[in-house]
Coordinates of C-alpha atoms in Angstrom, one line a residue:
X1 CA 54.5 -41.3 28.6
X2 CA 50.8 -42.3 28.9
X3 CA 50.3 -39.4 31.4
X4 CA 51.9 -36.9 28.9
X5 CA 49.7 -38.1 26.1
X6 CA 46.5 -37.7 28.2
X7 CA 47.5 -34.2 29.3
X8 CA 48.1 -33.3 25.7
X9 CA 44.7 -34.7 24.7
X10 CA 43.0 -32.7 27.4
X11 CA 44.6 -29.6 26.2
X12 CA 43.4 -30.2 22.7
X13 CA 39.9 -30.8 23.8
X14 CA 40.0 -27.7 26.0
X15 CA 41.1 -25.5 23.1
X16 CA 38.5 -27.0 20.8
X17 CA 35.7 -26.2 23.3
X18 CA 36.9 -22.6 23.7
X19 CA 37.1 -22.2 19.9
X20 CA 33.6 -23.6 19.6
X21 CA 32.1 -21.2 22.1
X22 CA 33.5 -18.3 20.1
X23 CA 32.5 -19.6 16.6
X24 CA 29.0 -21.1 17.3
X25 CA 27.0 -17.8 17.7
X26 CA 28.3 -16.4 14.4
X27 CA 27.7 -19.6 12.5
X28 CA 24.1 -20.5 13.7
X29 CA 22.4 -17.7 15.8
X30 CA 23.2 -14.6 13.7
X31 CA 22.7 -15.8 10.1
X32 CA 19.7 -14.3 8.3
X33 CA 17.1 -16.9 7.3
X34 CA 17.6 -17.6 3.6
X35 CA 14.0 -16.7 2.6
X36 CA 14.3 -13.3 4.3
X37 CA 17.5 -12.6 2.4
X38 CA 15.9 -13.6 -0.8
X39 CA 13.0 -11.2 -0.1
X40 CA 15.3 -8.3 0.4
X41 CA 17.1 -9.1 -2.8
X42 CA 13.8 -9.3 -4.6
X43 CA 12.6 -6.0 -3.2
X44 CA 15.7 -4.2 -4.3
X45 CA 15.8 -5.8 -7.8
X46 CA 12.2 -4.9 -8.5
X47 CA 12.6 -1.2 -7.8
X48 CA 13.2 1.2 -10.6
X49 CA 17.0 1.6 -10.6
X50 CA 17.0 5.4 -11.0
X51 CA 14.9 5.7 -7.8
X52 CA 17.6 3.9 -5.7
X53 CA 19.9 6.9 -5.2
X54 CA 23.2 7.2 -3.3
X55 CA 22.7 7.8 0.4
X56 CA 19.4 5.9 0.6
X57 CA 19.0 2.8 2.7
X58 CA 18.4 0.4 -0.2
X59 CA 21.4 1.8 -2.2
X60 CA 23.7 0.5 0.6
X61 CA 22.4 -3.1 0.6
X62 CA 25.3 -5.4 -0.4
X63 CA 24.2 -9.0 -0.6
X64 CA 27.7 -10.3 -0.7
X65 CA 27.3 -9.9 3.1
X66 CA 24.7 -11.3 5.5
X67 CA 22.0 -8.7 6.0
X68 CA 21.3 -9.1 9.7
X69 CA 24.9 -9.7 10.6
X70 CA 25.9 -6.4 8.9
X71 CA 22.9 -4.2 9.8
X72 CA 23.9 -0.6 10.6
X73 CA 27.2 -1.0 8.8
X74 CA 28.1 0.5 5.5
X75 CA 26.9 -2.8 3.9
X76 CA 23.3 -2.4 5.2
X77 CA 22.9 1.1 6.7
X78 CA 19.2 1.0 7.4
X79 CA 15.7 0.0 6.3
X80 CA 14.9 -3.1 8.4
X81 CA 15.3 -4.8 11.7
X82 CA 16.2 -8.4 12.7
X83 CA 15.5 -10.4 15.8
X84 CA 16.4 -14.0 16.9
X85 CA 13.4 -16.3 17.0
X86 CA 12.8 -19.6 18.8
X87 CA 14.1 -21.7 16.0
X88 CA 17.6 -20.1 16.5
X89 CA 17.6 -18.2 13.2
X90 CA 17.5 -14.5 12.8
X91 CA 14.3 -13.2 11.0
X92 CA 13.1 -9.9 9.6
X93 CA 10.7 -8.3 12.1
X94 CA 10.5 -4.7 10.7
X95 CA 10.8 -3.2 7.3
X96 CA 10.7 0.6 7.4
X97 CA 12.0 2.3 4.3
X98 CA 13.3 5.8 4.3
X99 CA 11.4 8.4 2.2
X100 CA 14.0 8.4 -0.5
X101 CA 11.6 8.4 -3.5
X102 CA 11.7 4.7 -4.3
X103 CA 9.4 3.7 -7.1
X104 CA 8.1 0.4 -8.4
X105 CA 5.2 -1.9 -7.6
X106 CA 4.8 -3.6 -4.2
X107 CA 3.1 -6.5 -5.9
X108 CA 6.3 -7.4 -7.7
X109 CA 7.7 -8.9 -4.5
X110 CA 6.5 -12.1 -2.8
X111 CA 5.5 -11.0 0.7
X112 CA 6.3 -14.1 2.7
X113 CA 7.7 -12.7 5.9
X114 CA 6.1 -14.7 8.8
X115 CA 7.8 -12.7 11.6
X116 CA 7.3 -9.2 10.2
X117 CA 5.6 -6.9 12.7
X118 CA 6.0 -3.5 11.1
X119 CA 5.9 -2.6 7.4
X120 CA 6.2 1.1 6.5
X121 CA 7.0 2.3 3.0
X122 CA 5.3 5.8 3.4
X123 CA 6.4 8.9 1.6
X124 CA 7.7 7.3 -1.6
X125 CA 6.5 6.8 -5.2
X126 CA 5.2 3.2 -5.1
X127 CA 2.4 2.6 -7.6
X128 CA 0.0 -0.2 -8.6
X129 CA -2.3 -2.2 -6.3
X130 CA -1.9 -3.2 -2.7
X131 CA -0.7 -6.9 -2.9
X132 CA -3.1 -9.6 -1.8
X133 CA 0.0 -11.4 -0.5
X134 CA 0.2 -8.9 2.4
X135 CA -2.2 -11.4 4.0
X136 CA 0.8 -13.6 4.6
X137 CA 2.1 -11.1 7.1
X138 CA 0.1 -12.6 10.0
X139 CA 2.2 -11.1 12.8
X140 CA 1.9 -7.5 11.4
X141 CA 0.8 -4.9 13.9
X142 CA 1.6 -1.7 11.8
X143 CA 1.1 -1.2 8.1
X144 CA 2.0 2.2 6.6
X145 CA 1.5 2.9 2.9
X146 CA 0.8 6.6 3.2
X147 CA 1.7 9.2 0.6
X148 CA 2.4 7.0 -2.4
X149 CA 0.6 6.5 -5.7
X150 CA -1.2 3.3 -5.0
X151 CA -4.3 2.6 -7.1
X152 CA -7.2 0.1 -7.3
X153 CA -9.4 -1.1 -4.5
X154 CA -8.5 -2.0 -0.9
X155 CA -8.1 -5.8 -0.9
X156 CA -10.4 -7.6 1.5
X157 CA -7.5 -9.9 2.2
X158 CA -6.1 -7.3 4.6
X159 CA -8.9 -8.2 7.0
X160 CA -7.0 -11.5 7.7
X161 CA -4.3 -9.5 9.5
X162 CA -5.8 -10.2 12.9
X163 CA -2.9 -8.6 14.9
X164 CA -3.0 -5.3 13.0
X165 CA -3.2 -2.2 15.3
X166 CA -2.4 0.6 13.0
X167 CA -3.3 0.9 9.3
X168 CA -2.3 3.9 7.2
X169 CA -3.6 4.0 3.6
X170 CA -4.0 7.8 3.3
X171 CA -2.9 10.1 0.5
X172 CA -3.0 7.6 -2.4
X173 CA -5.4 7.1 -5.3
X174 CA -7.4 4.2 -3.9
X175 CA -11.0 3.7 -5.1
X176 CA -14.1 1.8 -4.2
X177 CA -15.6 1.0 -0.8
X178 CA -14.0 0.0 2.5
X179 CA -14.3 -3.8 2.7
X180 CA -17.0 -5.0 5.0
X181 CA -14.6 -7.6 6.3
X182 CA -12.6 -4.9 8.0
X183 CA -15.0 -5.5 10.9
X184 CA -12.8 -8.5 11.7
X185 CA -9.8 -6.3 12.5
X186 CA -10.7 -6.3 16.2
X187 CA -7.2 -5.2 17.4
X188 CA -7.2 -2.1 15.2
X189 CA -6.6 1.2 17.1
X190 CA -5.9 3.7 14.4
X191 CA -7.3 3.8 10.9
X192 CA -6.3 6.5 8.4
X193 CA -7.7 6.5 4.8
X194 CA -8.0 10.2 4.1
X195 CA -7.2 11.8 0.7
X196 CA -8.1 9.0 -1.6
X197 CA -11.1 8.4 -3.9
X198 CA -13.0 5.9 -1.7
X199 CA -16.8 5.9 -2.0
X200 CA -19.9 4.2 -1.0
X201 CA -21.1 3.4 2.5
X202 CA -18.9 3.5 5.6
X203 CA -19.4 -0.2 6.8
X204 CA -20.5 -1.2 10.2
X205 CA -17.4 -1.3 12.4
X206 CA -19.1 -2.5 15.5
X207 CA -16.5 -5.1 16.4
X208 CA -13.6 -2.5 16.4
X209 CA -13.8 -2.0 20.2
X210 CA -10.2 -0.8 20.3
X211 CA -10.4 1.8 17.6
X212 CA -9.7 5.3 19.0
X213 CA -8.8 7.3 15.8
X214 CA -10.6 7.3 12.5
X215 CA -9.9 9.6 9.5
X216 CA -11.8 9.1 6.3
X217 CA -11.7 12.8 5.1
X218 CA -11.2 13.9 1.6
X219 CA -12.9 11.0 -0.1
X220 CA -16.3 10.5 -1.9
X221 CA -18.3 8.7 0.8
X222 CA -22.0 9.4 0.4
X223 CA -23.6 7.2 3.0
X224 CA -25.3 4.8 0.5
X225 CA -29.1 5.0 0.0
X226 CA -29.8 7.3 2.9
X227 CA -26.7 9.5 2.7
X228 CA -26.4 9.4 6.4
X229 CA -23.4 9.5 8.7
X230 CA -24.0 6.4 10.7
X231 CA -24.4 7.2 14.4
X232 CA -23.1 3.7 15.3
X233 CA -19.6 5.1 14.6
X234 CA -19.9 7.4 17.6
X235 CA -20.8 4.5 19.9
X236 CA -17.6 2.6 19.4
X237 CA -16.3 2.3 23.0
X238 CA -12.7 3.4 22.5
X239 CA -13.2 5.9 19.7
X240 CA -12.1 9.5 20.5
X241 CA -11.6 11.3 17.2
X242 CA -13.7 11.0 14.0
X243 CA -12.8 13.0 10.9
X244 CA -15.2 12.7 8.0
X245 CA -14.7 16.1 6.4
X246 CA -14.7 16.7 2.6
X247 CA -17.1 13.9 1.7
X248 CA -20.6 13.8 0.3
X249 CA -22.8 12.9 3.3
X250 CA -26.2 14.6 3.3
X251 CA -27.4 14.1 6.8
X252 CA -26.5 12.8 10.3
X253 CA -28.2 9.7 11.6
X254 CA -29.8 10.4 15.0
X255 CA -29.3 8.0 18.0
X256 CA -32.1 5.6 18.9
X257 CA -32.0 6.7 22.5
X258 CA -31.0 10.0 24.2
X259 CA -28.7 8.2 26.6
X260 CA -25.3 9.1 25.4
X261 CA -22.5 6.6 26.1
X262 CA -20.2 7.9 23.5
X263 CA -16.6 8.6 24.4
X264 CA -15.9 10.6 21.3
X265 CA -13.9 13.8 22.0
X266 CA -13.6 15.4 18.5
X267 CA -15.8 15.2 15.4
X268 CA -15.1 16.9 12.1
X269 CA -17.9 16.8 9.5
X270 CA -17.1 20.0 7.7
X271 CA -17.3 20.4 4.0
X272 CA -20.0 17.8 3.3
X273 CA -23.6 18.3 2.0
X274 CA -25.3 18.0 5.4
X275 CA -28.6 19.7 5.5
X276 CA -31.7 20.2 7.7
X277 CA -31.6 21.5 11.2
X278 CA -28.6 21.2 13.4
X279 CA -28.9 17.8 15.3
X280 CA -29.3 18.1 19.1
X281 CA -27.4 14.9 20.0
X282 CA -23.9 16.4 19.8
X283 CA -24.8 18.7 22.7
X284 CA -25.6 15.6 24.7
X285 CA -22.4 13.7 24.0
X286 CA -20.7 13.8 27.4
X287 CA -17.0 14.0 26.3
X288 CA -17.4 15.8 23.0
X289 CA -15.4 19.0 23.2
X290 CA -14.7 19.8 19.5
X291 CA -17.4 19.9 16.8
X292 CA -16.9 21.2 13.3
X293 CA -19.9 21.4 11.0
X294 CA -18.6 24.2 8.8
X295 CA -19.4 24.6 5.1
X296 CA -22.5 22.5 4.9
X297 CA -26.2 23.3 4.2
X298 CA -27.7 23.5 7.7
X299 CA -30.6 25.8 8.2
X300 CA -32.6 27.0 11.2
X301 CA -31.6 28.5 14.5
X302 CA -28.6 27.5 16.6
X303 CA -29.9 25.2 19.3
X304 CA -29.8 26.6 22.8
X305 CA -28.3 23.3 23.9
X306 CA -25.1 24.1 21.9
X307 CA -24.7 27.4 23.7
X308 CA -25.3 25.9 27.1
X309 CA -22.8 23.1 26.5
X310 CA -20.3 25.8 25.5
X311 CA -20.8 28.3 28.4
X312 CA -22.7 26.5 31.2
X313 CA -22.1 22.7 30.8
X314 CA -23.8 20.4 33.2
X315 CA -21.7 18.5 35.8
X316 CA -19.8 15.7 34.3
X317 CA -20.3 17.0 30.7
X318 CA -17.3 18.3 28.8
X319 CA -17.9 21.9 27.4
X320 CA -17.5 22.7 23.7
X321 CA -14.0 24.2 23.5
X322 CA -14.2 24.3 19.7
X323 CA -17.6 24.9 18.0
X324 CA -17.3 25.7 14.3
X325 CA -20.7 26.4 12.5
X326 CA -19.6 28.9 9.8
X327 CA -20.5 28.5 6.2
X328 CA -24.1 27.3 6.6
X329 CA -27.5 28.9 6.3
X330 CA -28.3 29.4 10.0
X331 CA -30.5 32.3 10.9
X332 CA -32.3 33.9 13.8
X333 CA -31.0 35.3 17.1
X334 CA -27.7 34.3 18.7
X335 CA -28.6 32.1 21.8
X336 CA -28.3 34.3 24.8
X337 CA -25.8 32.1 26.7
X338 CA -23.2 32.7 23.9
X339 CA -23.5 36.5 24.7
X340 CA -21.6 35.8 28.0
X341 CA -18.8 34.0 26.2
X342 CA -15.4 35.7 26.7
X343 CA -12.7 35.7 24.0
X344 CA -10.2 33.0 24.6
X345 CA -12.6 30.8 26.7
X346 CA -13.7 28.8 23.6
X347 CA -13.2 28.8 19.8
X348 CA -16.6 29.6 18.3
X349 CA -17.1 30.5 14.7
X350 CA -20.4 31.7 13.1
X351 CA -19.3 33.6 10.0
X352 CA -20.8 33.1 6.6
X353 CA -24.4 32.3 7.7
X354 CA -27.6 34.2 7.6
X355 CA -27.2 35.6 11.2
X356 CA -28.0 39.2 10.7
X357 CA -28.0 39.8 14.5
X358 CA -24.3 38.7 14.7
X359 CA -22.4 42.0 15.0
X360 CA -18.6 41.9 14.7
X361 CA -18.4 43.2 18.3
X362 CA -18.8 39.6 19.3
X363 CA -15.6 37.7 18.6
X364 CA -17.4 34.7 17.2
X365 CA -18.9 36.9 14.5
X366 CA -15.5 38.2 13.4
X367 CA -13.4 36.9 10.5
X368 CA -16.0 37.2 7.7
X369 CA -19.4 38.5 6.7
X370 CA -22.8 36.9 6.7
X371 CA -24.4 35.7 3.4
X372 CA -26.5 38.1 1.5
X373 CA -30.2 38.2 2.1
X374 CA -30.9 37.2 -1.5
X375 CA -28.7 34.1 -1.2
X376 CA -30.2 33.0 2.1
X377 CA -33.8 33.5 0.7
X378 CA -33.0 31.5 -2.5
X379 CA -31.5 28.6 -0.5
X380 CA -33.9 28.3 2.5
X381 CA -37.7 28.2 2.4
X382 CA -37.5 29.0 6.2
X383 CA -36.5 32.6 5.5
X384 CA -39.4 34.9 4.5

């Protein structure tokens, strides 16, 4: 009788252990942390209801179910990602909203998501200021706010996001300067702020040794007291592409030494107010292959160094594959090395200048006329 009782007890214990193995993961490991669930509720409730349309990610969010347990089901079709963390709970690690036309203010939510690595709400209709509480997102590596209707200044609190690698603030209505404290974003690789109303001086970014792409075009940057494009930008060790077109810079700062250690491949400074003679240092930048200085106020002759870099570059020096100088007040003869340039070998554009010896038989003189003699004479004291 005792033997039968022990056998029965063993069977009950065995069944209990098996049942525990099946139930435990669902009870402890997969449940969304309560504060992350609360944030998702808050985010949805603060949106303008008419902007949450059927078929969008947020429209599907049904909080009678656990978010992370039901992700990619009809209860939570999309919009975020969850991962298990050391504590055994499941935390929100990515919030990437679909471009469904959501509207509202981002500052209405409390951004306390300590495990979030990616935040992207681009291509929507969010308005208001960038929340200071973004500084709580200490693990963030990618922040995308592009193509919304954000206003106000860029909060310096963003500079506390020490893990940030990509920052997209482009195509909004942001004003004011770039915070000087951005120099602390030492892990930043890509910075896009184009198409805003930013102004003032481009700050020293000498600590951004990992930055390889910078776009500040279509803003109101003037270069401060001197109006200069700071040459220090071109000396950042990882920087490859610099786009500063459609601003209000008046001249280019020359390097202190002729030794060029710049790794920049492409520079676009078109549509500014740059004047004076064309600077020589771009022809000495060893990796620079694309240079656009179109639609500025440069005068004088095209430096022979530009032509040599395009047609007969020195060993170890990248040639100009794209040299755009149209829309200025350049005059004089075309440098003789350019005469040997064959169509298709490089993209060179010299139209809309004062180059009266630039016949359309040369491909780089095609596509438009030169300015009138009267306009050139009015503008430049160098033309008799």
